[in-house]
PDB file of C-alpha atoms in Angstrom:
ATOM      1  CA  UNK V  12      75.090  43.624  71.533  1.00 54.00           C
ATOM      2  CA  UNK V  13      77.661  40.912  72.905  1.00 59.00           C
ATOM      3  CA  UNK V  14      76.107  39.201  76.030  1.00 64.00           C
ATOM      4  CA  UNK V  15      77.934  36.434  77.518  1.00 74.00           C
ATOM      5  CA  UNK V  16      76.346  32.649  77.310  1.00 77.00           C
ATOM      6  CA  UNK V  17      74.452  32.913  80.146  1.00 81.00           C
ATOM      7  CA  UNK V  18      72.877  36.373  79.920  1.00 81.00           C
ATOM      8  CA  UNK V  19      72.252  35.086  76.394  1.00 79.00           C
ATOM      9  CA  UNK V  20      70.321  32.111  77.381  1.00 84.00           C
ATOM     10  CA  UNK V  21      68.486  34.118  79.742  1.00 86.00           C
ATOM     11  CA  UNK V  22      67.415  36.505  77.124  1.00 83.00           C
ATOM     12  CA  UNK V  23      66.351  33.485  74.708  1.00 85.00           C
ATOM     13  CA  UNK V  24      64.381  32.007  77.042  1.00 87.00           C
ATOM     14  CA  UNK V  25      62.792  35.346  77.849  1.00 84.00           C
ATOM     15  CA  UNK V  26      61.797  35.831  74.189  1.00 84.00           C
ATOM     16  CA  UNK V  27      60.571  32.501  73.701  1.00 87.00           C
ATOM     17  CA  UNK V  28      58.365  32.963  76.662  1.00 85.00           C
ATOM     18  CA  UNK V  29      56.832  36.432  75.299  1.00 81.00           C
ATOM     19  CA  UNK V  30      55.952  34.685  71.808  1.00 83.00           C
ATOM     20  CA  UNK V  31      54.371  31.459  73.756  1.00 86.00           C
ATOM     21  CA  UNK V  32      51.839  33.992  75.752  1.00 82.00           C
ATOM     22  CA  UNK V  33      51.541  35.803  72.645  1.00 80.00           C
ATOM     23  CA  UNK V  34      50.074  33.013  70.625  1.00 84.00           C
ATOM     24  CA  UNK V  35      48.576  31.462  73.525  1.00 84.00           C
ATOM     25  CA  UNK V  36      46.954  34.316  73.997  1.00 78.00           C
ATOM     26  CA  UNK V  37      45.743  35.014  70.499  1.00 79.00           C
ATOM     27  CA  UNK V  38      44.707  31.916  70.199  1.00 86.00           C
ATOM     28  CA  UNK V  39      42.866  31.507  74.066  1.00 87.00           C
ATOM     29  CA  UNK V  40      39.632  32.849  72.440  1.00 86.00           C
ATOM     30  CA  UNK V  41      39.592  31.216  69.582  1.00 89.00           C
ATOM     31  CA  UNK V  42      37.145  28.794  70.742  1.00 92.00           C
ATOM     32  CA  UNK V  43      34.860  31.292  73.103  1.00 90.00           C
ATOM     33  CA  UNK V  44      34.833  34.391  70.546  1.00 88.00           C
ATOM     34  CA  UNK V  45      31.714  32.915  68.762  1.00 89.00           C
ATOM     35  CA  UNK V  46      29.567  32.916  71.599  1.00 91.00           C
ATOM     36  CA  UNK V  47      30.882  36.074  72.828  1.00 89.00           C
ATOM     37  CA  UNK V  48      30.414  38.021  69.440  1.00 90.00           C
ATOM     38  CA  UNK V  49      27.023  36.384  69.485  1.00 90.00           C
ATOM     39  CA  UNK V  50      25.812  37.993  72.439  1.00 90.00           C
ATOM     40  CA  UNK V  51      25.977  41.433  70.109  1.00 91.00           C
ATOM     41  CA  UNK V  52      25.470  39.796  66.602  1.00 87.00           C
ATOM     42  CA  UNK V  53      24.484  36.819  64.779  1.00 86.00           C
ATOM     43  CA  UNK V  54      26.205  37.786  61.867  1.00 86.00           C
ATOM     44  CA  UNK V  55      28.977  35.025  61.562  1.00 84.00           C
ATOM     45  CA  UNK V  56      30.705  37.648  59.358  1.00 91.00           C
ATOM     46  CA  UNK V  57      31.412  39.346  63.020  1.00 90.00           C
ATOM     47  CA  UNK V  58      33.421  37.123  64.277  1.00 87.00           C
ATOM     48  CA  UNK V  59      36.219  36.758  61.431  1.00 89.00           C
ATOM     49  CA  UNK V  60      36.336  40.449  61.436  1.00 92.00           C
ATOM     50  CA  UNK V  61      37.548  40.252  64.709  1.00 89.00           C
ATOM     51  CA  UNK V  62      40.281  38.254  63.240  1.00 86.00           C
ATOM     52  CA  UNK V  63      40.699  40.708  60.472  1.00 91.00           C
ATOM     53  CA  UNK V  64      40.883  43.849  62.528  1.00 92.00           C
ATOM     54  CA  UNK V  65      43.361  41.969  64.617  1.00 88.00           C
ATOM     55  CA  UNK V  66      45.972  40.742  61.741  1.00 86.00           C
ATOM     56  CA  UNK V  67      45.621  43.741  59.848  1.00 91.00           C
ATOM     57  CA  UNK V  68      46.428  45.767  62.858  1.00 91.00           C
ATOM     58  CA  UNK V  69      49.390  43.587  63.922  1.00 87.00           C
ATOM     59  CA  UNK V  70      50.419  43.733  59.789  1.00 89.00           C
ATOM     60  CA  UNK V  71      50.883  47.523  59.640  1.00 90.00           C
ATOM     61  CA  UNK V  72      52.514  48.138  63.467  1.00 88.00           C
ATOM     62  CA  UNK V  73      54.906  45.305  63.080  1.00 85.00           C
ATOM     63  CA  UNK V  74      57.287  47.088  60.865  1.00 85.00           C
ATOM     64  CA  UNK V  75      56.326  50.192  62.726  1.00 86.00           C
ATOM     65  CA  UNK V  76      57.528  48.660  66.187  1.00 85.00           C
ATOM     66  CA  UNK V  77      60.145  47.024  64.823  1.00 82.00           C
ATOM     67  CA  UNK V  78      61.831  50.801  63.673  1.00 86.00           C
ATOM     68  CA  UNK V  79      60.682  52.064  67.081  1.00 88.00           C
ATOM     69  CA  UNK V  80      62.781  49.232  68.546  1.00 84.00           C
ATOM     70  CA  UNK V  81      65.611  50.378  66.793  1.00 86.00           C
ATOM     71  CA  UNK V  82      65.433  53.730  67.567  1.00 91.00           C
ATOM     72  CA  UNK V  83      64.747  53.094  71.923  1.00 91.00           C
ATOM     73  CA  UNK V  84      66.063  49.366  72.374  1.00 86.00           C
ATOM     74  CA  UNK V  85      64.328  46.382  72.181  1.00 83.00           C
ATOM     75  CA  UNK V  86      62.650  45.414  75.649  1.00 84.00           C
ATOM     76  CA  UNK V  87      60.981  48.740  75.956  1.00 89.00           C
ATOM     77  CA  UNK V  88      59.203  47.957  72.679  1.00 87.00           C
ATOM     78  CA  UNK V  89      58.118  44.506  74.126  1.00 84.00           C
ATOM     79  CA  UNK V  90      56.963  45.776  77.510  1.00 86.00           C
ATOM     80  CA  UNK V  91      55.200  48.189  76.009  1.00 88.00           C
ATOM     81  CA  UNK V  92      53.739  46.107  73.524  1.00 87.00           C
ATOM     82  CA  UNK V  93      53.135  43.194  76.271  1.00 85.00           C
ATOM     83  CA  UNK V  94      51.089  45.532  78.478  1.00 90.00           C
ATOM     84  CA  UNK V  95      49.030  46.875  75.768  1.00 91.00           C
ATOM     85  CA  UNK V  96      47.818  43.304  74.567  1.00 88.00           C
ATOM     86  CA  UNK V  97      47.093  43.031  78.511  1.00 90.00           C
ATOM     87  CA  UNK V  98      44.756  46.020  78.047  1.00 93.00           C
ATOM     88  CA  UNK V  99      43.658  44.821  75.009  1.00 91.00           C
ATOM     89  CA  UNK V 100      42.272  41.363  76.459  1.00 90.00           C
ATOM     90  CA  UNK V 101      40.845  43.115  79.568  1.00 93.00           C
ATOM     91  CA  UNK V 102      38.778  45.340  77.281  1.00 93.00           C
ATOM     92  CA  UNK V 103      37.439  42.191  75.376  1.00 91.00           C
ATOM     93  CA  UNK V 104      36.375  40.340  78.447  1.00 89.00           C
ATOM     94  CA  UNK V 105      34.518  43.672  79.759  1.00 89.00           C
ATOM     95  CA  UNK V 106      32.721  43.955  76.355  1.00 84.00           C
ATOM     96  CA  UNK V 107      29.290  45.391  76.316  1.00 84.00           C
ATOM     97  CA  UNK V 108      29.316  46.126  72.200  1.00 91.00           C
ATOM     98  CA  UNK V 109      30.061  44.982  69.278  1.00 92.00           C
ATOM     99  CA  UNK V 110      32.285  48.233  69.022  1.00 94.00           C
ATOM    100  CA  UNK V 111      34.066  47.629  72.177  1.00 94.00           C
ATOM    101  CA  UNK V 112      35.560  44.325  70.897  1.00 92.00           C
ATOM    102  CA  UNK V 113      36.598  45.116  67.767  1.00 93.00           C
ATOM    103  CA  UNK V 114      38.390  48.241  69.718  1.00 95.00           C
ATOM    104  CA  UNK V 115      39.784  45.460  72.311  1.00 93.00           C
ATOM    105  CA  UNK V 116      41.363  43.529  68.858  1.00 91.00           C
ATOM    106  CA  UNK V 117      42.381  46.959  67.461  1.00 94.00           C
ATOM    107  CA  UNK V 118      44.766  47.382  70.382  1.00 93.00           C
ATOM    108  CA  UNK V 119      46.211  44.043  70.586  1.00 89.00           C
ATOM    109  CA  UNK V 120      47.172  43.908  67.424  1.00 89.00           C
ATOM    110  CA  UNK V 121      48.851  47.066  67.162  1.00 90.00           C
ATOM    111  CA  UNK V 122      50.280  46.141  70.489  1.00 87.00           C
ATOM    112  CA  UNK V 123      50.793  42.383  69.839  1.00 76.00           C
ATOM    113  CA  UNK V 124      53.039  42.895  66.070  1.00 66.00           C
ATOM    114  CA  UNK V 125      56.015  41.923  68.609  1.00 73.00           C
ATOM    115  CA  UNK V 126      57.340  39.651  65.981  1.00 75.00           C
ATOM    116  CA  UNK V 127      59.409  41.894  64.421  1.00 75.00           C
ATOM    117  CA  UNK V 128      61.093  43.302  67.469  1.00 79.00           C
ATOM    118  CA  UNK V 129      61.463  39.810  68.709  1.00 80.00           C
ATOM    119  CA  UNK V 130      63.211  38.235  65.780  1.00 80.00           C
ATOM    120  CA  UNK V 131      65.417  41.682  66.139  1.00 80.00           C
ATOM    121  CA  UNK V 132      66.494  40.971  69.808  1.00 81.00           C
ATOM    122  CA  UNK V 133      67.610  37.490  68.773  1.00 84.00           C
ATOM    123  CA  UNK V 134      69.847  38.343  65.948  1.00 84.00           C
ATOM    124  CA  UNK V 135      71.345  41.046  68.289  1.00 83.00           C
ATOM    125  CA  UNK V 136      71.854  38.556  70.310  1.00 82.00           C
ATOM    126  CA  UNK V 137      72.933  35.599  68.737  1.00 83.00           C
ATOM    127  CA  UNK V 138      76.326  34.665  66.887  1.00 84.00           C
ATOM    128  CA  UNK V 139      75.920  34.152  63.518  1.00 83.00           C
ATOM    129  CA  UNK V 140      76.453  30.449  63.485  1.00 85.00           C
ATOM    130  CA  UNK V 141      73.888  30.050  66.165  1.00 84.00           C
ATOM    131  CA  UNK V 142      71.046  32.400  64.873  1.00 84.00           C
ATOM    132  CA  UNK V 143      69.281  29.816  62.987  1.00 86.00           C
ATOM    133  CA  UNK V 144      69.141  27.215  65.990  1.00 85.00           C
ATOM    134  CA  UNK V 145      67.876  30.216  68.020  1.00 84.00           C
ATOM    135  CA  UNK V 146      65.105  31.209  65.645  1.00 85.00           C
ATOM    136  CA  UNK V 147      63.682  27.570  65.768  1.00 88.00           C
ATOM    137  CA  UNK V 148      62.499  28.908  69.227  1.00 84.00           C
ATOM    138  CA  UNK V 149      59.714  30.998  67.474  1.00 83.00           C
ATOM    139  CA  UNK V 150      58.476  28.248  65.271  1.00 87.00           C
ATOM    140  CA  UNK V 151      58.755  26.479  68.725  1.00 90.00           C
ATOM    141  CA  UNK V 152      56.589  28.714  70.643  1.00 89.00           C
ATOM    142  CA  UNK V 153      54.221  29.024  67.788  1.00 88.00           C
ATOM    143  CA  UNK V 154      53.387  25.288  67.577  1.00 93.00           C
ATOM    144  CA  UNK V 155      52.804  25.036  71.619  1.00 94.00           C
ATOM    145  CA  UNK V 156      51.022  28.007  71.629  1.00 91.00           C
ATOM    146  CA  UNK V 157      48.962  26.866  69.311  1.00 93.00           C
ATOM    147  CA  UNK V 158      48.451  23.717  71.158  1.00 95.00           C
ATOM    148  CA  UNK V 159      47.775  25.422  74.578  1.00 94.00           C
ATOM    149  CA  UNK V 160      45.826  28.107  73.542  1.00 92.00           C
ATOM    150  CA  UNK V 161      42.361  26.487  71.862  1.00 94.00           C
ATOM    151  CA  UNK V 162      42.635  23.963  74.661  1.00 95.00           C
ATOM    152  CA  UNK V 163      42.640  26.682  77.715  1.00 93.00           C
ATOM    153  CA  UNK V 164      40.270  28.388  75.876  1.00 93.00           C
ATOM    154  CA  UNK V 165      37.770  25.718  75.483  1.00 94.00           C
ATOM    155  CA  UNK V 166      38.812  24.165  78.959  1.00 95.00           C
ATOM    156  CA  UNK V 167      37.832  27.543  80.338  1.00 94.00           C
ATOM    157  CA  UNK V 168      34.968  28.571  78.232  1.00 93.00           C
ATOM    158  CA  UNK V 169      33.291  25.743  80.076  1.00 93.00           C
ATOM    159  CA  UNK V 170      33.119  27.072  83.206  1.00 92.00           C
ATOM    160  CA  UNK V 171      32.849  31.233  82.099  1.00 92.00           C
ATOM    161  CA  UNK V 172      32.766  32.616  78.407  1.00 90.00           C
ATOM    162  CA  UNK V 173      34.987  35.607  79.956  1.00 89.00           C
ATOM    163  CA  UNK V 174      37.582  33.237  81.608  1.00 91.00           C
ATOM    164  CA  UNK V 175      39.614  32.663  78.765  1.00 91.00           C
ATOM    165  CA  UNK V 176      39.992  36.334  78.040  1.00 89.00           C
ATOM    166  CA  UNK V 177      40.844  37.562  81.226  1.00 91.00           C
ATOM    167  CA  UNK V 178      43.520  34.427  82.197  1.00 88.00           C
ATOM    168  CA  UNK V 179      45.326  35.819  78.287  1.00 85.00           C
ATOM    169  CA  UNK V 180      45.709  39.479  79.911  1.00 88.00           C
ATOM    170  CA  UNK V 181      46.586  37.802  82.911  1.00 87.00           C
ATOM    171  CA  UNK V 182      49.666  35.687  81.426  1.00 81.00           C
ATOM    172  CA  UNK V 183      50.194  39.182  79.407  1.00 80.00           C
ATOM    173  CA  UNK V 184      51.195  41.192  82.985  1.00 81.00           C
ATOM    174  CA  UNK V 185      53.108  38.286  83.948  1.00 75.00           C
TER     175      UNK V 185
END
């Protein structure tokens, strides 16, 4: 795909955004998940599976998405996949069961393994000599997101258990 600089630099900054919301918004509920799972279990077990059912969802779709990305371009893929961790964090703030949030996590993940398909729209395109200085934006948007997301999360979780959840599928529809 040859873009010119600009349209390149849009797309970049595009892509970095999508990977900051997605780890902020993984990691938004880190610190409010225990008390939520808690209000269905006290099995501490419950809350990592969340976690599990999560990763392992995002570990078999991201190769999955990534061919489907191929095959019908890359920013369908990631809208698709943006929405769908939208819906995902609106289910998890509605809870109500045990089930229902380990469902919410189910679709994220398979929605959120946008990794693949990200990484793929930056070698498309970057130029060669500049894909490695253009892939330092994911480590980039990992290590804020990582930053921002605990801290809204707790900030939130303050005021409203649920707030956290439903500001991530927020920033998702953004």
């Amino acid at each position: 795909m040859k873009l010119d600089q600009q349209t390149t630099k849009r797309v970049l900054r595009l892509i970095f955004f999508i990977m900051l919301m997605d780890i902020v918004g993984m990691s938004i509920i880190f610190p409010v998940a225990p008390y939520i799972v808690q209000r269905y279990s006290n099995d501490a077990l419950m809350v990592t599976m969340l976690t599990v059912i999560y990763a392992g969802a995002q570990f078999f779709a991201a190769p999955a998405l990534g061919k489907i990305s191929d095959r019908v371009g890359r920013r369908p893929v990631l809208l698709i996949s943006v929405f769908g961790s939208a819906v995902g964090y609106f289910i998890f703030g509605l809870g109500g069961a045990l089930w229902v949030l380990s469902l919410s996590r189910l679709i994220d993940g398979i929605t959120g393994g946008n990794i693949s398909t990200a990484s793929a729209y930056i070698i498309d395109v970057s130029k060669p000599e500049e894909r490695t200085k253009n892939f330092t934006l994911l480590g980039m948007a990992y290590g804020l997101g990582f930053i921002l997301g605990p801290a809204l999360g707790g900030v939130l979780g303050q005021w409203n258990l649920s707030a956290p959840v439903y500001l991530a599928g927020s920033i998702f529809l953004v």
